[in-house]
Coordinates of C-alpha atoms and ligand atoms in Angstrom, one line a residue:
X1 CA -21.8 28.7 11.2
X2 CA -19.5 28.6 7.9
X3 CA -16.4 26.7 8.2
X4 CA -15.1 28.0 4.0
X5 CA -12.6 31.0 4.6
X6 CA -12.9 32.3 0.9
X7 CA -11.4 31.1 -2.6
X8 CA -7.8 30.9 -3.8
X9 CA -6.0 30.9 -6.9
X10 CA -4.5 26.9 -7.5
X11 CA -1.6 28.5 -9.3
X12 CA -0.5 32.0 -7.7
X13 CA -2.3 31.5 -4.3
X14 CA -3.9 35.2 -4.3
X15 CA -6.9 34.8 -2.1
X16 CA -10.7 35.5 -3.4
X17 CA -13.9 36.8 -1.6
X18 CA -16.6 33.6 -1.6
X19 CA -18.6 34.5 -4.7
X20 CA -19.4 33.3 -7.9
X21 CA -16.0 33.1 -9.5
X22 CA -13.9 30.7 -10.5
X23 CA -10.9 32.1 -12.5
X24 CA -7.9 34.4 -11.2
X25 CA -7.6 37.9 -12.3
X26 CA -3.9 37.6 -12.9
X27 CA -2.5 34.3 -13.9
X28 CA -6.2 32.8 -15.0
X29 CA -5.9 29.8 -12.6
X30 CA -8.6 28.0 -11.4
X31 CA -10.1 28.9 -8.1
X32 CA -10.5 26.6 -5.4
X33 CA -12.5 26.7 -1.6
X34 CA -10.5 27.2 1.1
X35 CA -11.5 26.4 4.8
X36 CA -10.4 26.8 8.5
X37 CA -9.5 23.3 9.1
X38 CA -9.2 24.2 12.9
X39 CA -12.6 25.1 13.4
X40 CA -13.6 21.8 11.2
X41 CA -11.3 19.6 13.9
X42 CA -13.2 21.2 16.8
X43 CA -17.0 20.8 15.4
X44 CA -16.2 17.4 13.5
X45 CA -15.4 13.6 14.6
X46 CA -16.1 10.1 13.8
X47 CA -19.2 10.2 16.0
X48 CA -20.5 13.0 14.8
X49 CA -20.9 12.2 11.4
X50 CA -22.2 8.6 12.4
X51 CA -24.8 10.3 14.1
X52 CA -26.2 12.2 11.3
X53 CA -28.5 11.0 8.4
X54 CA -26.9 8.9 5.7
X55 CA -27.0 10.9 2.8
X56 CA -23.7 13.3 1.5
X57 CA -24.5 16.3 4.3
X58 CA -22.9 14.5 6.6
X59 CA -19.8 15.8 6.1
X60 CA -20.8 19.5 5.6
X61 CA -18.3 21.3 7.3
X62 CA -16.5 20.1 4.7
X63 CA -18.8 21.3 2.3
X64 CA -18.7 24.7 0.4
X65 CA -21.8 26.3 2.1
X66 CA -22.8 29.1 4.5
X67 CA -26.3 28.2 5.4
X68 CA -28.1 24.8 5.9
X69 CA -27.9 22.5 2.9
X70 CA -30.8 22.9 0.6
X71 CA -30.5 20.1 -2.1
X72 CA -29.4 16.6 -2.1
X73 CA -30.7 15.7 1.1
X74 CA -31.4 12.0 -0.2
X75 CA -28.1 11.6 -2.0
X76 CA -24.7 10.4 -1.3
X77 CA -24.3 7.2 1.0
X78 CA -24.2 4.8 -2.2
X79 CA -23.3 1.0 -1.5
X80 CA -19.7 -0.1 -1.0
X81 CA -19.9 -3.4 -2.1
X82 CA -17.5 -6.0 -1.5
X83 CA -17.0 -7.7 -4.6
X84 CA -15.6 -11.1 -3.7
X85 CA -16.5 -12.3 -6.7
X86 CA -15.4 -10.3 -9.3
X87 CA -12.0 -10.5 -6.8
X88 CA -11.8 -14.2 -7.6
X89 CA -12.1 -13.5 -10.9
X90 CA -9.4 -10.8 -11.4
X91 CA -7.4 -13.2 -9.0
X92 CA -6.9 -10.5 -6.1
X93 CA -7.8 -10.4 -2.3
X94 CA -9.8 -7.3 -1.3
X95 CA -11.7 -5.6 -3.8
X96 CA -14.6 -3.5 -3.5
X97 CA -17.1 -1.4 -5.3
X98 CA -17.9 2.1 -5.0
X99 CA -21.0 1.9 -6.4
X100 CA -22.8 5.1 -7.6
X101 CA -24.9 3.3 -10.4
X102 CA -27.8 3.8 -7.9
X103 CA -27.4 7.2 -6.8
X104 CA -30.2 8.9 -5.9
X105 CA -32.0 10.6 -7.9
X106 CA -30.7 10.4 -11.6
X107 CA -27.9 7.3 -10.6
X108 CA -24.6 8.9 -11.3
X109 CA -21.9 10.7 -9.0
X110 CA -23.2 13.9 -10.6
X111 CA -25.8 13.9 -7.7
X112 CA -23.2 14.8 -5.4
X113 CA -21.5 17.9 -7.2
X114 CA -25.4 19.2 -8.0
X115 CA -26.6 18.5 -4.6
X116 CA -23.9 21.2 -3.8
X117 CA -24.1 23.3 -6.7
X118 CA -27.7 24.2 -6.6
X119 CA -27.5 24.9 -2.7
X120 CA -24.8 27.5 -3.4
X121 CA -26.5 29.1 -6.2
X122 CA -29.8 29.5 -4.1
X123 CA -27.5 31.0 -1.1
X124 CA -26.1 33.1 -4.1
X125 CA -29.7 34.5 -5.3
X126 CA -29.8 32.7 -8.8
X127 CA -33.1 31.6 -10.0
X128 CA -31.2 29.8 -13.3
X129 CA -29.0 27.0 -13.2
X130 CA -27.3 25.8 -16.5
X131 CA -24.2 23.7 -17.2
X132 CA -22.1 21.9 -20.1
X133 CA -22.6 17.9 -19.8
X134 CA -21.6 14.8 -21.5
X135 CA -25.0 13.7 -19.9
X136 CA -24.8 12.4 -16.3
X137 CA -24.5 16.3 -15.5
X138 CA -27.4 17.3 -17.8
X139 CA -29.6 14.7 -15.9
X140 CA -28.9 15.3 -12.4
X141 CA -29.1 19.4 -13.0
X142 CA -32.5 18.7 -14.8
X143 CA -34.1 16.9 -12.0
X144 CA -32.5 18.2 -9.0
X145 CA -33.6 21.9 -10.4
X146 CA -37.0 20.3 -10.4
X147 CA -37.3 19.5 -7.2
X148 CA -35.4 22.5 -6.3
X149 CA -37.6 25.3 -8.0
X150 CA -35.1 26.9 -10.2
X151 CA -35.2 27.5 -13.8
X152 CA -32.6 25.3 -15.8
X153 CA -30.8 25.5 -19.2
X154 CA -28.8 22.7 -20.1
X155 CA -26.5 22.0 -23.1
X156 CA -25.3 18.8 -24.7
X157 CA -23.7 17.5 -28.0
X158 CA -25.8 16.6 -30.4
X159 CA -25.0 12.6 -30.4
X160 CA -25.8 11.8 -27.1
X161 CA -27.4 8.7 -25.8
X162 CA -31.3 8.4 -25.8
X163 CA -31.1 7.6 -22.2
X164 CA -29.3 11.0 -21.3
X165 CA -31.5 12.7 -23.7
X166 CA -34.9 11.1 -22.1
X167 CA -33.4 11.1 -18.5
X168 CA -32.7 15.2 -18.9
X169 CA -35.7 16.1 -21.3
X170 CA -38.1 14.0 -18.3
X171 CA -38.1 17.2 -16.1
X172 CA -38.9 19.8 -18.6
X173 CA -35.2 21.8 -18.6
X174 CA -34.5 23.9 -21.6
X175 CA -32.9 21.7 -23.0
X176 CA -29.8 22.3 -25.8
X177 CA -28.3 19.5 -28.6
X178 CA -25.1 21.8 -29.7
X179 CA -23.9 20.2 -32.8
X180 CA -20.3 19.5 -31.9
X181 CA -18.9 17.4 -29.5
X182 CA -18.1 18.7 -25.9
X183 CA -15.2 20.7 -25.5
X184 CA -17.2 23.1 -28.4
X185 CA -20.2 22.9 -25.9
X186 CA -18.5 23.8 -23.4
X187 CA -16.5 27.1 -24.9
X188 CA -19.9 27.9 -25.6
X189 CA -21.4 27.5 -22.7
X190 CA -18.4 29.9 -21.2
X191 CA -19.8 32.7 -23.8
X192 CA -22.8 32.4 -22.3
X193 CA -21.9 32.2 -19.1
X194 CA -20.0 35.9 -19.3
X195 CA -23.1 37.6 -20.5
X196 CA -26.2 35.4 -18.9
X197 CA -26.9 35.7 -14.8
X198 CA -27.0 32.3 -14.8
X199 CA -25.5 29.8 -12.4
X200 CA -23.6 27.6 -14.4
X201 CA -22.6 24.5 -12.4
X202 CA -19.3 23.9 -14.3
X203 CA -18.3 27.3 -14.9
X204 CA -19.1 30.1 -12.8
X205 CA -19.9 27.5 -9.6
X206 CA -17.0 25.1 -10.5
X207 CA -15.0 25.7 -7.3
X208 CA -18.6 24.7 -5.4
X209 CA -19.9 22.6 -7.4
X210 CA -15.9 20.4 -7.4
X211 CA -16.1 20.0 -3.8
X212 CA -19.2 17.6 -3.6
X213 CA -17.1 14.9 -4.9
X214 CA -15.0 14.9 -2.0
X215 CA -18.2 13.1 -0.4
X216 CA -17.3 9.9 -2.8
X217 CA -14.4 9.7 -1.2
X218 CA -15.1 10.4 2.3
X219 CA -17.6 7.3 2.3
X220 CA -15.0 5.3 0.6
X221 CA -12.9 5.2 4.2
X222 CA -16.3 5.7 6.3
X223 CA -17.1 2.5 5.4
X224 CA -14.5 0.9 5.6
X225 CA -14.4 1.3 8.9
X226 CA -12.5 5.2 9.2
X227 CA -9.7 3.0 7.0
X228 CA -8.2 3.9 3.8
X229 CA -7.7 1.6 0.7
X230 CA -4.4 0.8 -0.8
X231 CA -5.4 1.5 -4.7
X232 CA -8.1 3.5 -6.1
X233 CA -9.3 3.7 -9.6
X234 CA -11.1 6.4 -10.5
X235 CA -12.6 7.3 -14.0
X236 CA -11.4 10.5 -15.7
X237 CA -13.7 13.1 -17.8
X238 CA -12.6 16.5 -16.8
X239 CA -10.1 14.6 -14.3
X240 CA -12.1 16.7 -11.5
X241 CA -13.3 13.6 -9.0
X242 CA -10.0 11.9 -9.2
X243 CA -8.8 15.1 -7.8
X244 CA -11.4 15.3 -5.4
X245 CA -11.0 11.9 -4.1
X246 CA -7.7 12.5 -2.8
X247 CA -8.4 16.0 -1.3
X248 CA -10.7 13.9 0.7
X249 CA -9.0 11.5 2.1
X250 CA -6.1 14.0 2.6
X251 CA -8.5 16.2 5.1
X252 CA -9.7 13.2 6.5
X253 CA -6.3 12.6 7.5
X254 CA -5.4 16.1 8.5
X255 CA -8.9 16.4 10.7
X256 CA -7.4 12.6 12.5
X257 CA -10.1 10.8 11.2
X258 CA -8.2 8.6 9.4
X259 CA -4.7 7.6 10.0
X260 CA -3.0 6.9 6.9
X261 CA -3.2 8.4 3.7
X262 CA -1.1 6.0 1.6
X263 CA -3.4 5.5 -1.2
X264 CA -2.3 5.3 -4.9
X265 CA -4.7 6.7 -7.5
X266 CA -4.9 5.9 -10.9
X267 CA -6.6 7.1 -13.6
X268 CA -9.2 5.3 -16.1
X269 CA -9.9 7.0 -19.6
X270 CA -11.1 5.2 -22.8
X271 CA -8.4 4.7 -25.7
X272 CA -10.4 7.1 -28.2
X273 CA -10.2 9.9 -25.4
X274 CA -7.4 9.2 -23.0
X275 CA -5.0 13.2 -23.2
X276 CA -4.4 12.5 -18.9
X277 CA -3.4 9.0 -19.5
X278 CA -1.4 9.9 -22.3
X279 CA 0.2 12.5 -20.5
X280 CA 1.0 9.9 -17.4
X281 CA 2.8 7.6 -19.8
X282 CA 5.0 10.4 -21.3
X283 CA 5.9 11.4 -17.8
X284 CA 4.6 15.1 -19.0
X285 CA 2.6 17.5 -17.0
X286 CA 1.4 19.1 -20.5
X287 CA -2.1 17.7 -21.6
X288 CA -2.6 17.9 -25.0
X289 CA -6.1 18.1 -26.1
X290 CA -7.5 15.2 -28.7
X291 CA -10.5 14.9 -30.3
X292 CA -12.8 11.9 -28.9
X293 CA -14.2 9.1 -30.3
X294 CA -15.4 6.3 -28.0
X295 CA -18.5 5.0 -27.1
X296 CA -18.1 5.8 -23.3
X297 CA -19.7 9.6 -24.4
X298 CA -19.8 10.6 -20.3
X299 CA -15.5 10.5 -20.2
X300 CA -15.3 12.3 -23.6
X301 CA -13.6 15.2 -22.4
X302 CA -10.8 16.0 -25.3
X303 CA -9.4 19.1 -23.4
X304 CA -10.0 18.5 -19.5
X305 CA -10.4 21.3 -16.9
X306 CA -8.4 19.5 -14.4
X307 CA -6.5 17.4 -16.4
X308 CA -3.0 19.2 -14.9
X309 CA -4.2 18.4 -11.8
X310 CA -5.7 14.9 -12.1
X311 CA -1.9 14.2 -13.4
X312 CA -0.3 15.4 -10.5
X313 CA -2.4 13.4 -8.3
X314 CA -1.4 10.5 -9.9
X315 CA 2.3 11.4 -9.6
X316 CA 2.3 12.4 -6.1
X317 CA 0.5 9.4 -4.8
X318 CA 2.6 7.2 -6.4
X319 CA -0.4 5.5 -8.7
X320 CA -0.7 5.1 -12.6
X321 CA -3.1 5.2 -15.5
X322 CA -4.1 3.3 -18.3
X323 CA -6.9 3.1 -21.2
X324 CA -9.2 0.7 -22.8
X325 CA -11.0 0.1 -26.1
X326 CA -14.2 0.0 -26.6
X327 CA -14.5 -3.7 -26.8
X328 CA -12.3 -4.2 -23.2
X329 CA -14.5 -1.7 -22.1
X330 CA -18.1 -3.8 -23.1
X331 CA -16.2 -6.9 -21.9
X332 CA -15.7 -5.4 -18.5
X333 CA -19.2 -4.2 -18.1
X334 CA -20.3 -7.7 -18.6
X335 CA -17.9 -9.1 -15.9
X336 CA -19.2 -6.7 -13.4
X337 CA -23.1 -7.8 -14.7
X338 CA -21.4 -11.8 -14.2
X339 CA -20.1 -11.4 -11.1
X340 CA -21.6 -8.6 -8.8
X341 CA -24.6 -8.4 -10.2
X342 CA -24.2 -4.2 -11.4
X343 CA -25.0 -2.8 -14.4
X344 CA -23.1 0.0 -15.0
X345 CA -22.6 2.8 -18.2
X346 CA -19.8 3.1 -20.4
X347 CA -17.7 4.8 -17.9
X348 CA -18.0 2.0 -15.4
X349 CA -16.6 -0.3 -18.3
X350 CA -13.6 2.1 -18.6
X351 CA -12.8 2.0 -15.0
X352 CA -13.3 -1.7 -14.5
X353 CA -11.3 -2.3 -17.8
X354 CA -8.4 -0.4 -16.5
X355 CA -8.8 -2.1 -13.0
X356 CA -8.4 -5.6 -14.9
X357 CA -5.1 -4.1 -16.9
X358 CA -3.4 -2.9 -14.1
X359 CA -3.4 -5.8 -12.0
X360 CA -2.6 -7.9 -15.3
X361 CA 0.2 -5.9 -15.3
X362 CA 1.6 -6.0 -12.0
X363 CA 1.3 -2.4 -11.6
X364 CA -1.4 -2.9 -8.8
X365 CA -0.6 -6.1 -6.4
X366 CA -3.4 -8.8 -5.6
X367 CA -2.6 -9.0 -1.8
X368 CA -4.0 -5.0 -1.0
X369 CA -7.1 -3.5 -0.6
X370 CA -8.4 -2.1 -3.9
X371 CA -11.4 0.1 -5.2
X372 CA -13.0 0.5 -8.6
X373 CA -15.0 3.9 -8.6
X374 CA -18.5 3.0 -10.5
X375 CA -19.8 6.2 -10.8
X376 CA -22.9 5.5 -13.4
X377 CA -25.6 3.2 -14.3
X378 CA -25.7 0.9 -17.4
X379 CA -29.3 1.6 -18.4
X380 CA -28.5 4.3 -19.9
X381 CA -25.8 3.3 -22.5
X382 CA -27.2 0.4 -23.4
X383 CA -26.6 1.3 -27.2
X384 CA -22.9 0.0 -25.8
X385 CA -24.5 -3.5 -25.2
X386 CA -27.6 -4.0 -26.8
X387 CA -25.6 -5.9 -29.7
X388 CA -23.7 -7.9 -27.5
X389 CA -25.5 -9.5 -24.9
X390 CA -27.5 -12.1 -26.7
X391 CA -31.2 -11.8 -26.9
X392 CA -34.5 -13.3 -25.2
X393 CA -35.1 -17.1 -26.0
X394 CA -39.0 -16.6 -27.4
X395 CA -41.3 -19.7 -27.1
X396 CA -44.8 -20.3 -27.5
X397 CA -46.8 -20.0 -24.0
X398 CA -46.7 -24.0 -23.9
X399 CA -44.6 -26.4 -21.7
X400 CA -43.7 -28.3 -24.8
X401 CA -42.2 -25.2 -26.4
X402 CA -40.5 -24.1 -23.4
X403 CA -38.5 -27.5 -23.4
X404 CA -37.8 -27.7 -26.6
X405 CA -36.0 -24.3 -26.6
X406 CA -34.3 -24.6 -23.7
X407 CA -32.8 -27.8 -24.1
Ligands
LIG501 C1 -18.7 13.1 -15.3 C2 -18.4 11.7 -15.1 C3 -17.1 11.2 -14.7 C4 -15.9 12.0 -14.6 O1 -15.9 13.1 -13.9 P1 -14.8 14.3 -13.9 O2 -14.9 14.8 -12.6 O3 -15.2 15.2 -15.0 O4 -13.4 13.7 -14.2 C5 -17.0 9.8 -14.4 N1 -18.0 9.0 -14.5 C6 -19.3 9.4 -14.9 C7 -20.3 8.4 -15.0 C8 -19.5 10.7 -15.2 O5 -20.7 11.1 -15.6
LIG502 ZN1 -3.6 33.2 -9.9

C-alpha cells in the first residue's frame, strides 16, 4: 500500500504524477512528495514503529515508496548520545548528539537519502544511478549501488579528500574528478542528466532522494522519548536536511506522535562558504551564490538547491545561523574528540563550532534541551587535523626508554 499521493510544485502548487521529475513545467520550482496524511494517522503510531526493526524503514509510510523498501535495510537508527560532557564544557544543561559519524555503511547521513534513492530508482526501472557529490554522497551511492546491483557513475571536484576518493573508488563506480569545484559539477551533472537515462540521486530523484532525511529527524524525538528538542543545529550544504528535519518533526506533530513542535533551527555553514548564513544575517530571502574556500569540502555548496528554503526554516521557527573559520572549526572537532569521545569530519567541526558561538552569544540559552547534528565521520578529513593534533611519542621497545620519554 502506498501512502505518497503524487509530486507538487514548492512554489505554484500545480500537482505532478509520481515519476522521475523534479522541476515544474511552469514557474521551474522544485518538486516535492506529497502524501495522504490520513491514511498515514490510521496505519502509523508510536507502537508501531517501536515494533519494527531499528534501522530508517521504520518510518516508511513516511517514506517516498510504493513497494517494499529495497536498500538501506541496515541504516538509520544512529546513536543519540547524551553528551554531558561536552555540556559541562559549553556550560549548558541538556545537550545531545545526533551522531551519524557511524552510519552504516559509508558513516555519513548520506546513507539515509541513498537508502531511499536507490529503492525508487529500482521501483522506477533504472539500472544506473549517478549523482553530483562533495563526497559523503559519492561514497554512500558507490557502495550502496554495490550491494544493490546497479551500475553507478559518480562525479566529484577534482580536490577532494583521499578519504572520499578511496572510500567511493573502493566499490568500483565509474568514477569522475571534474576539474572545478561543485556547483560546476553539478551544472554538469544536470547536462547529463537531460540526455543520459540515468537516475541521478540529486537531480532527477531529488524530491525522493530529500525525503530520507526526514528519518534524522524522526529519531531525533523517537529517542527522546516521542519528545522534541528545544534547539537544533544542523549543518548546511545544499540546505536540504535542515529542511528536512523540520518537515519531520512537523508530521510527527500533525500524525500526534509528538506534541509540540516548538523547536528552533539554526543553521551551521563554514566562513569560506556560508551564502544561507549570510542571507540570515541580512534578514534577506535572496541567496547569493559565493565561491568556496574552506576546508570543510562536504558543506562547500556556493549556490545551494534549497538554500531559499533552508532560510525560511530558520525564519519561521524562530532559530538563527552563524559560521566558523577553519581554525574554530578544527578547534571544535577536537572538543568533541576531548569530551565525547567522536571523531567527526569537517562538517561536524562546522556544526559544533557554531553550536559553541551561539550559546556564547546568548542566542541559544543553557537551561533547554539542545542538539548538534553530526552527520559525518572524521577519518575521512583527517588532512583537516593531521597537523594539529600532535604526533606519537616513539621510544625504543625498552622500559628504560619508555620512562624516559614519558616523564
Ligand atoms: C551533504 C552533507 C551535509 C549537508 O547536506 P545538505 O542536505 O546538502 O544541506 C551535511 N553534513 C555532511 C557530512 C554532508 O555530507
Ligand atoms: Zn510551479
Amino acid at each position: 500500500m502506498s501512502f505518497v499521493k503524487g509530486l507538487k510544485c514548492r512554489e505554484c502548487g500545480r500537482a505532478y504524477p509520481k515519476e522521475a521529475l523534479y522541476v515544474c513545467e511552469y514557474c521551474f520550482g522544485s518538486l516535492e512528495v506529497v502524501y495522504n496524511y490520513d491514511k498515514i494517522k490510521e496505519a502509523l503510531s508510536r507502537k508501531v514503529i517501536e515494533s519494527r526493526p531499528k534501522n530508517l524503514w521504520r518510518y516508511r509510510e513516511l517514506l517516498p515508496i510504493d513497494g517494499k523498501p529495497a536498500d538501506g535495510l541496515n541504516s538509520g537508527f544512529t546513536p543519540l548520545v547524551k553528551a554531558d560532557n561536552l555540556a559541562r564544557a559549553l556550560g549548558v544543561k541538556e545537550l545531545y548528539i545526533k551522531d551519524d559519524s557511524v552510519s552504516h555503511p559509508t558513516l555519513s547521513f548520506k546513507d539515509r537519502v541513498v537508502a531511499v534513492a536507490l529503492t525508487k530508482a529500482k521501483e522506477f526501472g533504472f539500472d544506473t544511478v549517478a549523482c553530483a557529490s562533495t563526497g559523503n554522497l559519492a561514497n554512500s551511492v558507490a557502495s550502496q549501488a554495490s550491494s544493490a546491483r546497479l551500475k553507478s557513475f559518480i562525479f566529484i571536484p577534482a580536490d577532494l579528500e583521499m578519504g572520499k576518493v578511496i572510500g567511493t573508488l573502493i566499490y568500483k563506480p565509474t568514477l569522475i574528478a571534474v576539474e572545478g569545484n561543485y556547483d560546476e559539477v553539478n551544472k554538469l551533472c544536470s547536462e547529463i542528466a537531460a540526455k543520459y537515462k540515468w537516475a541521478f540521486v540529486n537531480i532527477n530523484i531529488r524530491p525522493y532522494y530529500a525525503e530520507g532525511s526526514k528519518t534524522y529527524g524522526y529519531e531525533i524525538i523517537e529517542q527522546l522519548g516521542w519528545k522534541a528538542p528545544k534547539h537544533i543545529i544542523a549543518p548546511c550544504a545544499g540546505g536540504s536536511l535542515i529542511t528536512k528535519i523540520w518537515k519531520a518533526i512537523n508530521e510527527f506533530s500533525q500524525l500526534g506522535l509528538v506534541e509540540s513542535a516548538a523547536v528552533k533551527m539554526y543553521a551551521a555553514q563554514a566562513e569560506g562558504c556560508a551564502p544561507i548564513v549570510n542571507a540570515i544575517r541580512e534578514n534577506s530571502e535572496i541567496i547569493k551564490p559565493v565561491k568556496p574556500h574552506t576546508i570543510a569540502k562536504s558543506l562547500a555548496i556556493g549556490n545551494p538547491a534549497d538554500g531559499y528554503y533552508a532560510v525560511g526554516v530558520v525564519k519561521k521557527s524562530g532559530g538563527w545561523a552563524d559560521s566558523v573559520t577553519d581554525e574554530e572549526m578544527v578547534e571544535a572537532i577536537k572538543l568533541l574528540a576531548g569530551t565525547e569521545g567522536i571523531f567527526t569530519e569537517t562538517a561536524g567541526g562546522v556544526t559544533l563550532g557554531v553550536a559553541k558561538k551561539l550559546i556564547e552569544k546568548g542566542r541559544i540559552p543553557r537551561d533547554e534541551s539542545i542538539v548538534v547534528c553530526i552527520t559525518g565521520n572524521g577519518l575521512k578529513t583527517q588532512e583537516a587535523v593531521a597537523d594539529r593534533i600532535g604526533k606519537p611519542a616513539k621510544i625504543k621497545p625498552t622500559l628504560a626508554s619508555f620512562e624516559e620519554r614519558v616523564r
